């Protein structure tokens, strides 16, 4: 295949995935997975395509802000097909060192000929001017709406964060989300010891760093190679951010426990609970999505976890078997994990937040009634929003006087505990996903 056709193939695929996700309002990850299985790409082509997709969407706001500095007409009049062509071209020019500016321009123009021929002249001219302007320093805007675009985040979220964070904290959070995320792995001690893992990684020339608070969690420089390695295929490792591990450790699972996991899928926390229980006892796992439960079942099988019973159920009204330990990892806005879900910031709205708060209250109200007296419930989110965290917990405690908070300092390092005794992680400060969890005891 000629070089130009190869270059166009990856870029055309990236454009198709982005367009489909936006046009159909679907998760970018789902569309990406759906498309990639249908086309035969080399590992290098696949990495390039994914980096182009994720990076373009992550930096979409900044790219538009920069393009508007050189586009003389009304940006809003451009159709989505053309905007995506410009995003992709501009991202390669500004953020992909492996792509010369001239190649980014020429491939974008060639791509436009097959997508929207009338726009080829505009794309050629605009990206050429953009390429030149990128060599100059553009001043960071001070006005809120433009600053939100510059930081590549939606205005409503920047406005909201600014109510309870300093401008510097908002900026560092946005910058964290705009970086390529670190992929963390967790050792599956059901199948492999820490010593065996370290020996294997060293013998196979992986450069790795373990998390200082729990050496079961680690990352490697050769992420792509490890994801295709036998050790990963056999389920001796899984992908999990240390923030998720902290939530599980707050639950403090013990051997032979019977634990209810109310919003379990896709199962990252579920499998770590099993690991800490040494694959003994029982985990009663529930989720409202059969598709997600199938992913959970597949994951448990791969990791050789066999103490999980999974069932589809709506946790806002389902009658559970009473248990002494429960984890309630509710659906949330996910503002603590936006670095690794590139499109999430653009898909969330204030309306979503309000709907999720209502759902979270209903779930907690229902499932808490199935915890035995003296039992433990850990409520958690991967959100940074007060409404989804202390807002939910305070509302619950006001109407349920038979519950109290047990401070997290008995179970977690003090670095991750807020002033009221809950787990709270702020990504730029802690270097891991953002989230919240509180341990509650039923009197």
Short mmCIF file of C-alpha atoms in Angstrom, two decimals:
data_model
loop_
_atom_site.label_atom_id
_atom_site.label_comp_id
_atom_site.label_asym_id
_atom_site.label_seq_id
_atom_site.Cartn_x
_atom_site.Cartn_y
_atom_site.Cartn_z
CA UNK A 1 0.00 0.00 0.00
CA UNK A 2 1.44 3.43 -0.95
CA UNK A 3 2.63 5.54 2.01
CA UNK A 4 0.05 8.30 1.41
CA UNK A 5 -2.78 5.73 1.43
CA UNK A 6 -1.49 4.26 4.72
CA UNK A 7 -1.38 7.71 6.26
CA UNK A 8 -4.88 8.46 5.05
CA UNK A 9 -6.22 5.14 6.29
CA UNK A 10 -5.41 5.86 9.93
CA UNK A 11 -6.55 9.47 9.74
CA UNK A 12 -9.76 8.56 7.92
CA UNK A 13 -10.52 5.97 10.58
CA UNK A 14 -9.90 8.56 13.32
CA UNK A 15 -12.24 11.00 11.56
CA UNK A 16 -14.96 8.33 11.14
CA UNK A 17 -14.81 7.36 14.81
CA UNK A 18 -14.97 10.94 16.07
CA UNK A 19 -17.78 11.85 13.69
CA UNK A 20 -19.84 8.78 14.60
CA UNK A 21 -19.40 9.36 18.34
CA UNK A 22 -20.49 13.01 18.10
CA UNK A 23 -23.20 12.51 15.50
CA UNK A 24 -24.83 9.64 17.42
CA UNK A 25 -23.99 10.95 20.92
CA UNK A 26 -22.17 7.75 21.83
CA UNK A 27 -19.18 6.98 24.02
CA UNK A 28 -15.96 7.50 22.12
CA UNK A 29 -14.46 4.32 23.62
CA UNK A 30 -17.38 2.18 22.43
CA UNK A 31 -17.24 3.51 18.87
CA UNK A 32 -13.44 3.14 18.80
CA UNK A 33 -13.60 -0.48 19.92
CA UNK A 34 -16.42 -1.22 17.49
CA UNK A 35 -14.49 0.21 14.52
CA UNK A 36 -11.02 -1.14 15.34
CA UNK A 37 -12.13 -4.79 15.35
CA UNK A 38 -13.35 -4.40 11.76
CA UNK A 39 -10.06 -3.22 10.27
CA UNK A 40 -6.64 -4.85 10.22
CA UNK A 41 -4.09 -2.37 11.57
CA UNK A 42 -0.52 -2.92 12.71
CA UNK A 43 0.20 -2.17 16.38
CA UNK A 44 1.92 1.03 15.33
CA UNK A 45 -1.05 2.15 13.21
CA UNK A 46 -3.44 1.30 16.03
CA UNK A 47 -1.43 3.33 18.56
CA UNK A 48 -1.26 6.29 16.17
CA UNK A 49 -5.01 6.15 15.49
CA UNK A 50 -5.96 5.92 19.18
CA UNK A 51 -3.54 8.72 20.13
CA UNK A 52 -4.97 10.90 17.36
CA UNK A 53 -8.58 10.23 18.41
CA UNK A 54 -8.06 10.64 22.15
CA UNK A 55 -5.74 13.63 21.84
CA UNK A 56 -7.95 15.47 19.37
CA UNK A 57 -11.03 15.13 21.57
CA UNK A 58 -9.12 15.88 24.76
CA UNK A 59 -7.76 19.13 23.28
CA UNK A 60 -10.80 20.01 21.17
CA UNK A 61 -11.57 23.20 23.12
CA UNK A 62 -8.01 24.56 22.88
CA UNK A 63 -7.81 23.63 19.19
CA UNK A 64 -11.00 25.53 18.46
CA UNK A 65 -9.79 28.54 20.44
CA UNK A 66 -6.52 28.57 18.48
CA UNK A 67 -8.22 28.04 15.11
CA UNK A 68 -10.61 30.91 15.82
CA UNK A 69 -7.60 33.22 16.18
CA UNK A 70 -6.81 32.73 12.48
CA UNK A 71 -10.27 32.01 11.02
CA UNK A 72 -11.87 35.26 9.91
CA UNK A 73 -15.47 34.06 9.56
CA UNK A 74 -18.04 32.69 12.03
CA UNK A 75 -16.73 29.37 13.39
CA UNK A 76 -20.25 28.25 14.36
CA UNK A 77 -21.30 28.22 10.70
CA UNK A 78 -18.88 25.40 9.89
CA UNK A 79 -20.48 21.95 9.73
CA UNK A 80 -19.32 19.16 12.06
CA UNK A 81 -17.61 17.21 9.24
CA UNK A 82 -15.34 20.16 8.49
CA UNK A 83 -14.70 21.02 12.15
CA UNK A 84 -13.46 17.48 12.81
CA UNK A 85 -11.12 17.65 9.81
CA UNK A 86 -9.70 20.88 11.23
CA UNK A 87 -9.42 19.48 14.78
CA UNK A 88 -7.50 16.45 13.51
CA UNK A 89 -5.18 18.52 11.33
CA UNK A 90 -4.52 21.11 14.03
CA UNK A 91 -3.89 18.45 16.69
CA UNK A 92 -1.20 16.83 14.56
CA UNK A 93 0.46 20.19 13.96
CA UNK A 94 0.44 21.27 17.61
CA UNK A 95 0.75 18.06 19.59
CA UNK A 96 2.19 15.21 17.50
CA UNK A 97 5.95 15.59 17.19
CA UNK A 98 6.11 12.56 14.89
CA UNK A 99 4.06 14.37 12.21
CA UNK A 100 5.66 17.26 10.26
CA UNK A 101 3.32 20.21 9.81
CA UNK A 102 3.35 19.89 6.02
CA UNK A 103 2.24 16.23 6.30
CA UNK A 104 -0.58 17.17 8.67
CA UNK A 105 -1.80 19.77 6.18
CA UNK A 106 -1.47 17.62 3.05
CA UNK A 107 -3.17 14.56 4.55
CA UNK A 108 -6.00 16.72 5.94
CA UNK A 109 -6.58 18.20 2.47
CA UNK A 110 -6.46 14.74 0.84
CA UNK A 111 -8.91 13.46 3.46
CA UNK A 112 -11.26 16.39 2.86
CA UNK A 113 -11.52 15.53 -0.85
CA UNK A 114 -13.36 12.33 0.06
CA UNK A 115 -15.42 13.77 2.93
CA UNK A 116 -16.42 17.31 1.96
CA UNK A 117 -14.72 18.35 -1.28
CA UNK A 118 -15.94 21.95 -1.18
CA UNK A 119 -13.97 22.54 2.05
CA UNK A 120 -10.55 21.47 0.70
CA UNK A 121 -9.48 25.03 -0.12
CA UNK A 122 -10.54 26.31 3.29
CA UNK A 123 -8.79 23.47 5.11
CA UNK A 124 -5.60 23.92 3.14
CA UNK A 125 -5.45 27.68 3.70
CA UNK A 126 -6.56 27.63 7.35
CA UNK A 127 -4.20 24.87 8.47
CA UNK A 128 -1.27 26.54 6.71
CA UNK A 129 -1.94 29.82 8.53
CA UNK A 130 -2.54 27.89 11.76
CA UNK A 131 0.79 26.10 11.35
CA UNK A 132 2.58 29.44 11.15
CA UNK A 133 0.65 30.94 14.07
CA UNK A 134 1.58 27.98 16.31
CA UNK A 135 5.20 29.11 16.14
CA UNK A 136 4.16 32.30 17.92
CA UNK A 137 3.13 32.42 21.56
CA UNK A 138 -0.59 32.97 22.09
CA UNK A 139 -1.49 34.80 25.29
CA UNK A 140 -3.70 32.93 27.75
CA UNK A 141 -7.08 34.71 27.85
CA UNK A 142 -8.40 36.09 31.14
CA UNK A 143 -12.10 36.26 30.26
CA UNK A 144 -13.91 33.20 31.71
CA UNK A 145 -15.59 31.86 28.57
CA UNK A 146 -12.48 32.11 26.43
CA UNK A 147 -10.35 30.73 29.27
CA UNK A 148 -12.61 27.64 29.43
CA UNK A 149 -11.98 27.05 25.72
CA UNK A 150 -8.27 27.65 26.20
CA UNK A 151 -8.20 25.06 29.01
CA UNK A 152 -10.24 22.72 26.77
CA UNK A 153 -13.12 22.19 29.21
CA UNK A 154 -16.83 23.09 29.02
CA UNK A 155 -17.75 26.49 30.41
CA UNK A 156 -20.32 25.16 32.89
CA UNK A 157 -17.72 22.93 34.53
CA UNK A 158 -15.05 25.64 34.74
CA UNK A 159 -17.66 28.00 36.22
CA UNK A 160 -18.71 25.37 38.75
CA UNK A 161 -15.18 24.40 39.82
CA UNK A 162 -14.36 28.10 40.27
CA UNK A 163 -17.02 28.31 43.01
CA UNK A 164 -15.05 26.09 45.40
CA UNK A 165 -11.48 25.94 44.00
CA UNK A 166 -8.89 28.64 43.40
CA UNK A 167 -8.13 29.56 39.79
CA UNK A 168 -4.77 27.82 40.20
CA UNK A 169 -6.46 24.56 41.29
CA UNK A 170 -8.90 24.78 38.37
CA UNK A 171 -5.98 25.31 36.00
CA UNK A 172 -3.92 22.40 37.37
CA UNK A 173 -6.98 20.13 37.20
CA UNK A 174 -7.57 21.06 33.57
CA UNK A 175 -3.89 20.57 32.75
CA UNK A 176 -4.01 17.14 34.38
CA UNK A 177 -7.02 16.18 32.26
CA UNK A 178 -5.27 17.44 29.12
CA UNK A 179 -2.27 15.15 29.53
CA UNK A 180 -2.10 11.64 28.17
CA UNK A 181 -3.15 9.51 31.17
CA UNK A 182 -0.90 7.05 32.98
CA UNK A 183 -2.14 3.47 32.67
CA UNK A 184 -1.88 1.65 36.00
CA UNK A 185 -1.80 -2.12 36.40
CA UNK A 186 -2.68 -4.19 39.43
CA UNK A 187 -1.08 -7.53 40.23
CA UNK A 188 -3.56 -10.38 40.57
CA UNK A 189 -2.16 -12.12 43.66
CA UNK A 190 -4.61 -15.00 43.16
CA UNK A 191 -2.37 -16.10 40.30
CA UNK A 192 1.03 -14.50 40.89
CA UNK A 193 3.23 -13.18 43.72
CA UNK A 194 4.92 -9.77 43.77
CA UNK A 195 8.32 -11.48 43.52
CA UNK A 196 7.22 -13.49 40.47
CA UNK A 197 5.87 -10.35 38.80
CA UNK A 198 9.05 -8.37 39.43
CA UNK A 199 11.21 -11.18 38.12
CA UNK A 200 9.08 -11.55 34.99
CA UNK A 201 9.06 -7.82 34.22
CA UNK A 202 12.81 -7.55 34.72
CA UNK A 203 13.57 -10.63 32.61
CA UNK A 204 11.41 -9.26 29.79
CA UNK A 205 12.98 -5.79 29.91
CA UNK A 206 9.98 -3.85 31.17
CA UNK A 207 10.80 -0.58 32.94
CA UNK A 208 8.29 -0.35 35.76
CA UNK A 209 7.52 1.73 38.84
CA UNK A 210 5.40 0.53 41.75
CA UNK A 211 3.05 2.79 43.69
CA UNK A 212 4.69 3.68 46.99
CA UNK A 213 1.52 3.09 49.03
CA UNK A 214 0.78 -0.39 47.63
CA UNK A 215 3.28 -2.19 45.40
CA UNK A 216 0.59 -4.34 43.82
CA UNK A 217 -0.12 -1.28 41.67
CA UNK A 218 2.46 -0.28 39.06
CA UNK A 219 2.97 1.31 35.66
CA UNK A 220 5.41 0.59 32.86
CA UNK A 221 7.04 2.61 30.10
CA UNK A 222 6.14 -0.08 27.56
CA UNK A 223 2.38 -0.05 28.22
CA UNK A 224 1.36 -1.23 24.77
CA UNK A 225 3.76 -4.18 24.88
CA UNK A 226 2.54 -5.26 28.31
CA UNK A 227 -1.10 -5.12 27.19
CA UNK A 228 -0.19 -7.62 24.45
CA UNK A 229 1.95 -9.79 26.70
CA UNK A 230 1.09 -13.30 27.92
CA UNK A 231 1.15 -12.18 31.56
CA UNK A 232 -1.77 -9.82 30.84
CA UNK A 233 -3.64 -12.25 28.57
CA UNK A 234 -3.55 -14.90 31.30
CA UNK A 235 -5.13 -12.56 33.86
CA UNK A 236 -2.10 -12.26 36.12
CA UNK A 237 -2.48 -8.51 35.80
CA UNK A 238 -5.44 -6.20 35.30
CA UNK A 239 -5.84 -2.49 34.64
CA UNK A 240 -6.83 -0.50 37.72
CA UNK A 241 -5.95 2.94 39.00
CA UNK A 242 -4.72 3.05 42.62
CA UNK A 243 -7.67 5.33 43.48
CA UNK A 244 -10.00 2.38 42.97
CA UNK A 245 -7.77 0.30 45.20
CA UNK A 246 -8.08 2.84 48.02
CA UNK A 247 -11.88 2.55 47.93
CA UNK A 248 -11.63 -1.23 48.33
CA UNK A 249 -9.11 -0.93 51.16
CA UNK A 250 -11.51 1.41 52.96
CA UNK A 251 -14.05 -1.43 52.86
CA UNK A 252 -11.36 -3.64 54.44
CA UNK A 253 -12.43 -7.05 53.03
CA UNK A 254 -11.38 -10.09 55.08
CA UNK A 255 -11.17 -13.80 54.32
CA UNK A 256 -14.56 -15.55 54.25
CA UNK A 257 -16.53 -12.28 54.33
CA UNK A 258 -19.89 -12.07 52.55
CA UNK A 259 -19.87 -8.73 50.73
CA UNK A 260 -22.55 -7.00 48.66
CA UNK A 261 -21.22 -5.02 45.69
CA UNK A 262 -24.22 -3.01 44.52
CA UNK A 263 -22.98 -1.26 41.36
CA UNK A 264 -20.29 -3.74 40.47
CA UNK A 265 -19.70 -3.76 36.70
CA UNK A 266 -17.30 -3.73 34.97
CA UNK A 267 -15.68 -5.32 38.02
CA UNK A 268 -12.35 -3.66 38.79
CA UNK A 269 -13.16 -3.14 42.46
CA UNK A 270 -14.99 -6.48 42.62
CA UNK A 271 -11.89 -8.41 41.57
CA UNK A 272 -9.68 -6.53 44.04
CA UNK A 273 -12.15 -7.30 46.85
CA UNK A 274 -11.86 -10.98 45.90
CA UNK A 275 -8.09 -10.73 45.83
CA UNK A 276 -7.99 -9.28 49.37
CA UNK A 277 -10.37 -12.06 50.47
CA UNK A 278 -7.94 -14.58 48.90
CA UNK A 279 -10.77 -15.80 46.67
CA UNK A 280 -12.74 -17.06 49.69
CA UNK A 281 -16.15 -16.08 51.08
CA UNK A 282 -18.72 -14.64 48.70
CA UNK A 283 -19.30 -11.43 46.76
CA UNK A 284 -22.89 -10.71 45.75
CA UNK A 285 -22.47 -8.44 42.73
CA UNK A 286 -25.26 -6.44 41.08
CA UNK A 287 -25.54 -4.06 38.16
CA UNK A 288 -28.40 -2.64 36.12
CA UNK A 289 -26.74 -3.39 32.75
CA UNK A 290 -26.55 -6.90 31.32
CA UNK A 291 -23.87 -5.79 28.84
CA UNK A 292 -21.69 -4.55 31.70
CA UNK A 293 -22.38 -7.70 33.74
CA UNK A 294 -21.17 -9.82 30.83
CA UNK A 295 -17.92 -7.83 30.90
CA UNK A 296 -17.70 -8.45 34.64
CA UNK A 297 -18.21 -12.20 34.18
CA UNK A 298 -15.57 -12.32 31.44
CA UNK A 299 -13.14 -10.40 33.64
CA UNK A 300 -13.69 -12.64 36.67
CA UNK A 301 -13.13 -15.72 34.53
CA UNK A 302 -9.88 -14.34 33.10
CA UNK A 303 -8.61 -13.42 36.59
CA UNK A 304 -9.70 -16.84 37.96
CA UNK A 305 -11.98 -15.20 40.53
CA UNK A 306 -14.64 -17.73 41.51
CA UNK A 307 -16.34 -16.27 44.60
CA UNK A 308 -18.59 -13.78 42.75
CA UNK A 309 -22.31 -14.30 42.14
CA UNK A 310 -23.56 -11.68 39.66
CA UNK A 311 -27.14 -10.61 39.01
CA UNK A 312 -28.83 -7.83 37.04
CA UNK A 313 -30.91 -5.52 39.24
CA UNK A 314 -31.89 -1.86 39.68
CA UNK A 315 -30.31 -0.79 42.97
CA UNK A 316 -32.76 2.07 43.49
CA UNK A 317 -35.58 -0.37 44.34
CA UNK A 318 -34.26 -3.96 44.48
CA UNK A 319 -34.61 -6.05 47.65
CA UNK A 320 -31.22 -7.43 48.64
CA UNK A 321 -30.11 -10.16 51.01
CA UNK A 322 -28.92 -8.51 54.23
CA UNK A 323 -25.15 -8.36 54.67
CA UNK A 324 -22.55 -6.99 57.07
CA UNK A 325 -20.37 -5.32 54.41
CA UNK A 326 -21.48 -3.39 51.36
CA UNK A 327 -19.81 -1.24 48.74
CA UNK A 328 -21.95 1.31 46.89
CA UNK A 329 -19.89 2.68 43.99
CA UNK A 330 -22.66 4.75 42.43
CA UNK A 331 -23.00 5.99 38.83
CA UNK A 332 -21.60 9.54 38.76
CA UNK A 333 -20.41 12.38 36.52
CA UNK A 334 -16.88 10.95 36.53
CA UNK A 335 -15.19 14.34 36.83
CA UNK A 336 -12.29 12.66 38.64
CA UNK A 337 -11.48 10.41 35.67
CA UNK A 338 -11.82 12.82 32.75
CA UNK A 339 -8.12 12.46 31.92
CA UNK A 340 -8.65 8.91 30.67
CA UNK A 341 -12.14 9.38 29.22
CA UNK A 342 -11.39 12.06 26.67
CA UNK A 343 -14.97 12.72 25.57
CA UNK A 344 -16.59 12.69 29.01
CA UNK A 345 -16.07 16.41 29.62
CA UNK A 346 -17.97 17.21 26.41
CA UNK A 347 -20.80 14.76 27.07
CA UNK A 348 -21.61 15.84 30.63
CA UNK A 349 -24.00 18.71 31.44
CA UNK A 350 -25.37 20.29 34.61
CA UNK A 351 -28.61 18.42 33.86
CA UNK A 352 -26.66 15.11 34.03
CA UNK A 353 -25.31 16.12 37.43
CA UNK A 354 -28.76 16.84 38.81
CA UNK A 355 -30.15 13.56 37.44
CA UNK A 356 -27.27 11.58 38.90
CA UNK A 357 -27.62 13.20 42.34
CA UNK A 358 -31.27 12.09 42.37
CA UNK A 359 -30.26 8.54 41.38
CA UNK A 360 -27.45 8.40 43.95
CA UNK A 361 -29.83 9.40 46.76
CA UNK A 362 -32.32 6.73 45.72
CA UNK A 363 -29.69 4.01 45.50
CA UNK A 364 -28.13 4.81 48.87
CA UNK A 365 -31.53 5.10 50.55
CA UNK A 366 -32.59 1.69 49.23
CA UNK A 367 -29.46 -0.43 49.64
CA UNK A 368 -28.59 0.89 53.11
CA UNK A 369 -31.71 -0.77 54.52
CA UNK A 370 -30.16 -4.16 53.69
CA UNK A 371 -27.09 -3.71 55.88
CA UNK A 372 -27.21 -5.53 59.22
CA UNK A 373 -26.88 -3.65 62.51
CA UNK A 374 -23.22 -2.99 63.20
CA UNK A 375 -22.51 -3.49 59.50
CA UNK A 376 -20.35 -1.39 57.17
CA UNK A 377 -21.30 0.50 54.01
CA UNK A 378 -18.72 2.27 51.81
CA UNK A 379 -20.26 4.92 49.56
CA UNK A 380 -17.97 5.99 46.71
CA UNK A 381 -17.79 7.96 43.46
CA UNK A 382 -15.14 8.84 40.88
CA UNK A 383 -16.43 12.43 41.02
CA UNK A 384 -14.92 15.63 42.42
CA UNK A 385 -18.31 17.32 42.78
CA UNK A 386 -19.48 18.16 46.34
CA UNK A 387 -23.12 17.43 45.40
CA UNK A 388 -22.28 13.80 44.60
CA UNK A 389 -20.00 13.30 47.59
CA UNK A 390 -20.57 14.98 50.94
CA UNK A 391 -23.84 16.36 49.61
CA UNK A 392 -25.25 12.84 49.29
CA UNK A 393 -23.72 11.61 52.56
CA UNK A 394 -24.91 14.59 54.63
CA UNK A 395 -28.41 14.29 53.23
CA UNK A 396 -28.40 10.57 54.06
CA UNK A 397 -27.15 11.07 57.64
CA UNK A 398 -29.74 13.78 58.32
CA UNK A 399 -32.57 11.39 57.52
CA UNK A 400 -30.93 8.21 58.89
CA UNK A 401 -29.85 8.83 62.48
CA UNK A 402 -28.91 5.16 62.93
CA UNK A 403 -25.79 5.63 60.77
CA UNK A 404 -22.46 7.31 61.56
CA UNK A 405 -19.13 7.97 59.83
CA UNK A 406 -16.11 5.87 60.71
CA UNK A 407 -12.97 7.92 59.92
CA UNK A 408 -10.79 6.50 57.16
CA UNK A 409 -7.47 6.98 58.98
CA UNK A 410 -7.59 3.42 60.37
CA UNK A 411 -7.54 2.03 56.83
CA UNK A 412 -5.79 4.54 54.56
CA UNK A 413 -2.71 6.80 54.50
CA UNK A 414 -3.47 10.28 55.88
CA UNK A 415 -2.46 11.89 52.56
CA UNK A 416 -5.75 10.73 51.06
CA UNK A 417 -8.11 11.66 53.89
CA UNK A 418 -10.09 14.91 54.01
CA UNK A 419 -10.88 17.01 57.10
CA UNK A 420 -14.03 15.03 57.84
CA UNK A 421 -12.52 11.55 57.62
CA UNK A 422 -13.42 10.54 54.07
CA UNK A 423 -11.21 9.38 51.22
CA UNK A 424 -10.72 12.21 48.72
CA UNK A 425 -8.18 12.21 45.90
CA UNK A 426 -7.35 15.28 43.81
CA UNK A 427 -5.46 14.13 40.70
CA UNK A 428 -2.87 16.95 40.36
CA UNK A 429 -1.97 16.59 44.06
CA UNK A 430 -2.02 12.79 44.41
CA UNK A 431 -1.05 11.69 40.90
CA UNK A 432 -3.96 9.25 40.59
CA UNK A 433 -7.64 9.38 39.60
CA UNK A 434 -9.94 11.68 41.51
CA UNK A 435 -12.67 10.32 43.72
CA UNK A 436 -14.41 10.12 47.06
CA UNK A 437 -15.41 7.40 49.52
CA UNK A 438 -16.77 7.37 53.04
CA UNK A 439 -17.08 4.44 55.47
CA UNK A 440 -20.42 4.36 57.30
CA UNK A 441 -21.44 2.15 60.25
CA UNK A 442 -25.02 1.16 61.01
CA UNK A 443 -25.63 1.61 64.74
#
